Coordinates of C-alpha atoms in Angstrom, one line a residue:
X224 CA 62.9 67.5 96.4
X225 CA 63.0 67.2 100.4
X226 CA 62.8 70.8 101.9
X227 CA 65.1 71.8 104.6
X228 CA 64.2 74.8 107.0
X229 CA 66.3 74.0 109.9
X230 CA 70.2 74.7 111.0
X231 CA 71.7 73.2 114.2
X232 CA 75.1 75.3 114.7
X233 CA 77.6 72.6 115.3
X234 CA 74.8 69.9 115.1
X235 CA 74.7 71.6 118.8
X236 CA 72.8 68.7 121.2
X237 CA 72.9 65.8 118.9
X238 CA 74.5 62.9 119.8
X239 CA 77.8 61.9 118.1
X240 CA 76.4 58.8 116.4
X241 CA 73.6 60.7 114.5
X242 CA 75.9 63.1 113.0
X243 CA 78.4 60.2 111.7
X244 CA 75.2 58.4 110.8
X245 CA 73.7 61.4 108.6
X246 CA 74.8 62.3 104.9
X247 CA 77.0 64.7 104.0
X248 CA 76.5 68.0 101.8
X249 CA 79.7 69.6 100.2
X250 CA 79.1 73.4 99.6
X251 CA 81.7 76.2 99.3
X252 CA 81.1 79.8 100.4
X253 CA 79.5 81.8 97.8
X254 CA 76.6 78.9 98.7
X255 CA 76.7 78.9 102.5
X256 CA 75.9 82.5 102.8
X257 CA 72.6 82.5 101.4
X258 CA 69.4 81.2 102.9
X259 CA 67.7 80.1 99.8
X260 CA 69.5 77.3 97.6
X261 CA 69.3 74.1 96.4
X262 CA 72.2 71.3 96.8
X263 CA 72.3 67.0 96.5
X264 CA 73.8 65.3 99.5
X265 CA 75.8 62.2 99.6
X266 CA 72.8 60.1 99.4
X267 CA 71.8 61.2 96.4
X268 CA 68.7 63.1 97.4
X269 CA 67.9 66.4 96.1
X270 CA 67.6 69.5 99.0
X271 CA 65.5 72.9 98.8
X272 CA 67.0 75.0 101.6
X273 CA 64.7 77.7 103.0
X274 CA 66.5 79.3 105.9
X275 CA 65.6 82.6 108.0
X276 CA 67.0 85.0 106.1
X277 CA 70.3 86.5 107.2
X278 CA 71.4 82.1 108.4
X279 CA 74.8 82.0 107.1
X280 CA 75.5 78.1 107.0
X281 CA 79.3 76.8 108.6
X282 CA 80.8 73.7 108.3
X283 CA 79.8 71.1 111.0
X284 CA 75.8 72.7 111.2
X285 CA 73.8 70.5 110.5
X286 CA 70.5 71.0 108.5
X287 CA 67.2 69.3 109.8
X288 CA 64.6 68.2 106.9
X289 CA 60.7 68.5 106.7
X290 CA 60.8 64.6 106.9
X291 CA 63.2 64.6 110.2
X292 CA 66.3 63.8 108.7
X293 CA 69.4 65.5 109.2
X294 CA 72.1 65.9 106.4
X295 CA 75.8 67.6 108.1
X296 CA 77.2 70.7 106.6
X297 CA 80.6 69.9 105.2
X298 CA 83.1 73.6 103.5
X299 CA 84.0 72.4 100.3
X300 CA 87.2 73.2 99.0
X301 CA 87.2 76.3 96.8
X302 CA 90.1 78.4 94.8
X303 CA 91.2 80.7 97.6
X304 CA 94.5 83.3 98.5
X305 CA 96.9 81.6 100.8
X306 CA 98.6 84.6 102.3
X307 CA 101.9 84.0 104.7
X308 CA 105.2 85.7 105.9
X309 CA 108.4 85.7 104.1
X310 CA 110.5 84.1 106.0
X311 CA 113.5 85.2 104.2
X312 CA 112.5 88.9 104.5
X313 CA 109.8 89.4 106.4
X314 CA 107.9 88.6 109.9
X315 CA 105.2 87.1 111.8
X316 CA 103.9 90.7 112.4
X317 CA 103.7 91.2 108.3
X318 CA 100.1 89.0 108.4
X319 CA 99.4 91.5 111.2
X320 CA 99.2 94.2 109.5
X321 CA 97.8 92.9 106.2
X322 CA 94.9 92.1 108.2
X323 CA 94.6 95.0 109.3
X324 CA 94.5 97.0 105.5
X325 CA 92.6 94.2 104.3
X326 CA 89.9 94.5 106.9
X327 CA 89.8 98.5 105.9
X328 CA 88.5 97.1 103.0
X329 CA 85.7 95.1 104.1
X330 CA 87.6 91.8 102.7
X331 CA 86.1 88.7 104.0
X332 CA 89.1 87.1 105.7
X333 CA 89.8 84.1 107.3
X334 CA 92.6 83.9 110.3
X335 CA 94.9 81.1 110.8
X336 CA 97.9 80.9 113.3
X337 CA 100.0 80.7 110.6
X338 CA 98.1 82.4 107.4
X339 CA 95.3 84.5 106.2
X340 CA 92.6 83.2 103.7
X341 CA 90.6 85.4 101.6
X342 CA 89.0 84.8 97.6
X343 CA 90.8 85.1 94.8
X344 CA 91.4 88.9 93.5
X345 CA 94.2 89.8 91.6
X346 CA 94.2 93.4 92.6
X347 CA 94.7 92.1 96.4
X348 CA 97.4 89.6 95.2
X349 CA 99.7 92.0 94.2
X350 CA 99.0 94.7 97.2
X351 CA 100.0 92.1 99.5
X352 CA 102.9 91.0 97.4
X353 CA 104.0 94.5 97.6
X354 CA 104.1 93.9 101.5
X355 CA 107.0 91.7 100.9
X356 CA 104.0 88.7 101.8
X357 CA 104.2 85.2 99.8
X358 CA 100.7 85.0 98.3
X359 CA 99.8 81.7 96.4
X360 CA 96.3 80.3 95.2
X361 CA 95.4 76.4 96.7
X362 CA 92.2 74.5 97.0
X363 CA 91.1 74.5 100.9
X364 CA 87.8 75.2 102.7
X365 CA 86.7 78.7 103.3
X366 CA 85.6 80.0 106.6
X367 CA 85.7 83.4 106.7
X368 CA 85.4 85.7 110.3
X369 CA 81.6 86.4 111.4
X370 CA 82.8 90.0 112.7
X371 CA 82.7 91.4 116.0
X372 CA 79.1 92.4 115.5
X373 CA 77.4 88.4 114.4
X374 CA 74.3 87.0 115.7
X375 CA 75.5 85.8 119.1
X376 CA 75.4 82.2 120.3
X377 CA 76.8 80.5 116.7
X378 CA 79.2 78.5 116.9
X379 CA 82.4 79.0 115.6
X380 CA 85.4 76.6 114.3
X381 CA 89.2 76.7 116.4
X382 CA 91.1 74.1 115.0
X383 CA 88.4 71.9 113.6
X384 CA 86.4 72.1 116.8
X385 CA 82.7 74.0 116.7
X386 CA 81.8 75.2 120.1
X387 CA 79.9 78.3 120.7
X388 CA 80.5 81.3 123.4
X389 CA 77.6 82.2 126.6
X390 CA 78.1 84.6 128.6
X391 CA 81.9 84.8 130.2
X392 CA 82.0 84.6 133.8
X393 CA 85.2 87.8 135.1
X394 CA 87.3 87.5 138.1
X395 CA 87.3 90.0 140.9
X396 CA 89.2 93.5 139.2
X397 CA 90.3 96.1 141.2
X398 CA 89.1 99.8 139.7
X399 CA 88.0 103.2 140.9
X400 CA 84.4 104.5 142.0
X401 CA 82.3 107.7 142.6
X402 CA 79.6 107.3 145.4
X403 CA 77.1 109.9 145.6
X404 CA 75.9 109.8 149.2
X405 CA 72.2 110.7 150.1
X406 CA 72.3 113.8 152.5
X407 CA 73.4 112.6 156.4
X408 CA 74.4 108.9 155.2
X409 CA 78.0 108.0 157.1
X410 CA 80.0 106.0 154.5
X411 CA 82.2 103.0 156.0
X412 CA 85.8 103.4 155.5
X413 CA 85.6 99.9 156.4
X414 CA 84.0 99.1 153.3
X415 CA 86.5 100.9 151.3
X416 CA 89.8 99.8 151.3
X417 CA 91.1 102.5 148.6
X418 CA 90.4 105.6 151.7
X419 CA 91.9 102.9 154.4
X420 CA 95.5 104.6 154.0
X421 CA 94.6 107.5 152.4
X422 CA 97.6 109.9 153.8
X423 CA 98.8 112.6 151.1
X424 CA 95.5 112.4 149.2
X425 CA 93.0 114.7 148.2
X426 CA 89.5 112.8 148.1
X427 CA 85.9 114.5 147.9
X428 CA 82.5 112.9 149.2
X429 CA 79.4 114.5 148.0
X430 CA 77.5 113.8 151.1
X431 CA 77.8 114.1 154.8
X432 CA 81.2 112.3 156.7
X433 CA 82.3 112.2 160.1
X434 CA 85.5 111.1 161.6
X435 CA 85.7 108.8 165.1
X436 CA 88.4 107.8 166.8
X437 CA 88.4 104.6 164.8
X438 CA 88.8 106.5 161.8
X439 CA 92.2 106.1 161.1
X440 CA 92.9 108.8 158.6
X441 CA 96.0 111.1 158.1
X442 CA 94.8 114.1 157.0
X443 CA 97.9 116.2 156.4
X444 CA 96.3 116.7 152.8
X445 CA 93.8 118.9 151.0
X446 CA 90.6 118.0 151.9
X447 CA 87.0 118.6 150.1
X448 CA 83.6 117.9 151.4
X449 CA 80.6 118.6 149.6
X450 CA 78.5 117.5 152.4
X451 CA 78.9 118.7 156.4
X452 CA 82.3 117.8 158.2
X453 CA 82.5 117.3 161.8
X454 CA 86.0 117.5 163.2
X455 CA 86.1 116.7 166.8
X456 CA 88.6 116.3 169.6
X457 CA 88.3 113.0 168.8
X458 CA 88.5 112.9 165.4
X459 CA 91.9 110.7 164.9
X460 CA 93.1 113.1 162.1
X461 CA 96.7 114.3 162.0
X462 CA 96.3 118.1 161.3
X463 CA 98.6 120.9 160.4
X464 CA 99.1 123.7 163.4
X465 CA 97.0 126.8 162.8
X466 CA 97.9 130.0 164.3
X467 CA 94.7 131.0 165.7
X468 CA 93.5 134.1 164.6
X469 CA 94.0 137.0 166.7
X470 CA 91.7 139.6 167.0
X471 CA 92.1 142.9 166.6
X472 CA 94.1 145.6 169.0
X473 CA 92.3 147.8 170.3
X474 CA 91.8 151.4 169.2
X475 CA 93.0 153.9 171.9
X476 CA 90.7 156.2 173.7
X477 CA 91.1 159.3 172.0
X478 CA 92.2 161.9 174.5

């Protein structure tokens, strides 16, 4: 028996002509999730497969021998639930939502534009053809979602091609922010477009801010600072008249 304690996903870095080159090994599901099994590939020979425990095994890996050789991972076909829309009565959005129940009950589940795969059960059978959903049982390979939460880096199968997912690169996206100043630090209005035009606003710095003449604000708005506010002659701001305060009359001489 040749011991096997090695899984590529995807064959990931061999060339193409090594996998077409190495034999094959059929297995369905119930095998592929465990890391301890044995199995015969197309050549013949007889494989003990001793994997870190928790490897789940997809179509396309390939396995790497004690001797070097590589034999490629192939889904067998297996008795599974081929669940799809009536089109007579039903929608699109019908496998949508038994998805959704079916994943409330932990079912392993695999999604296809057009269908949903799971293992035979008859109690799930009828629920979903209570749902007005055409369920029938065919032979086809099972490849059921890792969940949100899998090992990362594994590859994964969209439309019979393996490739797996790095790290995902995001545009620029426009959102808020809170600054906490340090005490006597003069933010740059330049800097922030968001306070550029910032007329009929109420907006609150925790630190210290003053206001040039450059500072371009309309400040007929409330106005908190959590930090000291210098308003100047200068200051550029478009402020509300005040009546200034007028002090008190005075008291009469008392004759």
């Amino acid at each position: 028996m040749l011991t096997v304690s090695k899984c590529l996903p995807g064959g990931r870095g061999l060339a193409p002509v090594l996998l077409k080159r190495a034999p094959i090994v059929q297995l369905d599901w119930d095998v592929r999730q465990k890391s301890r099994f044995e199995a015969q590939d197309s050549a013949g020979r007889r494989l003990g497969v001793f994997l870190p425990r928790g490897t789940v095994v997809r179509g396309g890996d390939v396995l790497v021998a004690e001797d070097g050789s590589m034999v490629r991972v192939e889904a067998a076909p297996q008795p599974v639930l081929q669940v799809r829309a009536c089109a007579a009565h039903g929608s699109p959005f019908d496998l949508m939502r038994a998805a959704y129940h079916l994943g409330n009950r932990h079912v392993q589940l695999e999604l296809r534009p057009d269908c949903l795969l799971l293992e035979p059960d008859h109690v799930l059978a009828d629920l979903l053809r209570a749902m007005h959903l055409q369920v029938e049982e065919v032979q086809a390979p099972f490849e059921p979602e890792a969940g949100a939460y899998a090992a990362s880096g594994h590859g994964h199968l969209h439309g019979g091609d393996a490739h797996g997912h790095g790290n995902h690169g995001h545009g620029a996206h426009g959102h808020d922010h809170q600054h906490a100043q340090a005490p006597g630090h003069t933010p740059s209005h330049a800097a922030a477009p968001a306070h550029a035009a910032c007329s009929h606003h109420a907006h609150r710095h925790s630190g210290a801010h003053d206001h040039g003449p450059s500072c371009g604000h309309d400040h007929g708005h409330s106005h908190h600072h959590a930090g000291n506010h210098a308003h100047g002659a200068g200051c550029g701001h478009g402020h509300h008249a005040h009546a200034p305060d007028r002090a008190p009359a005075a008291s009469k001489p008392s004759r």
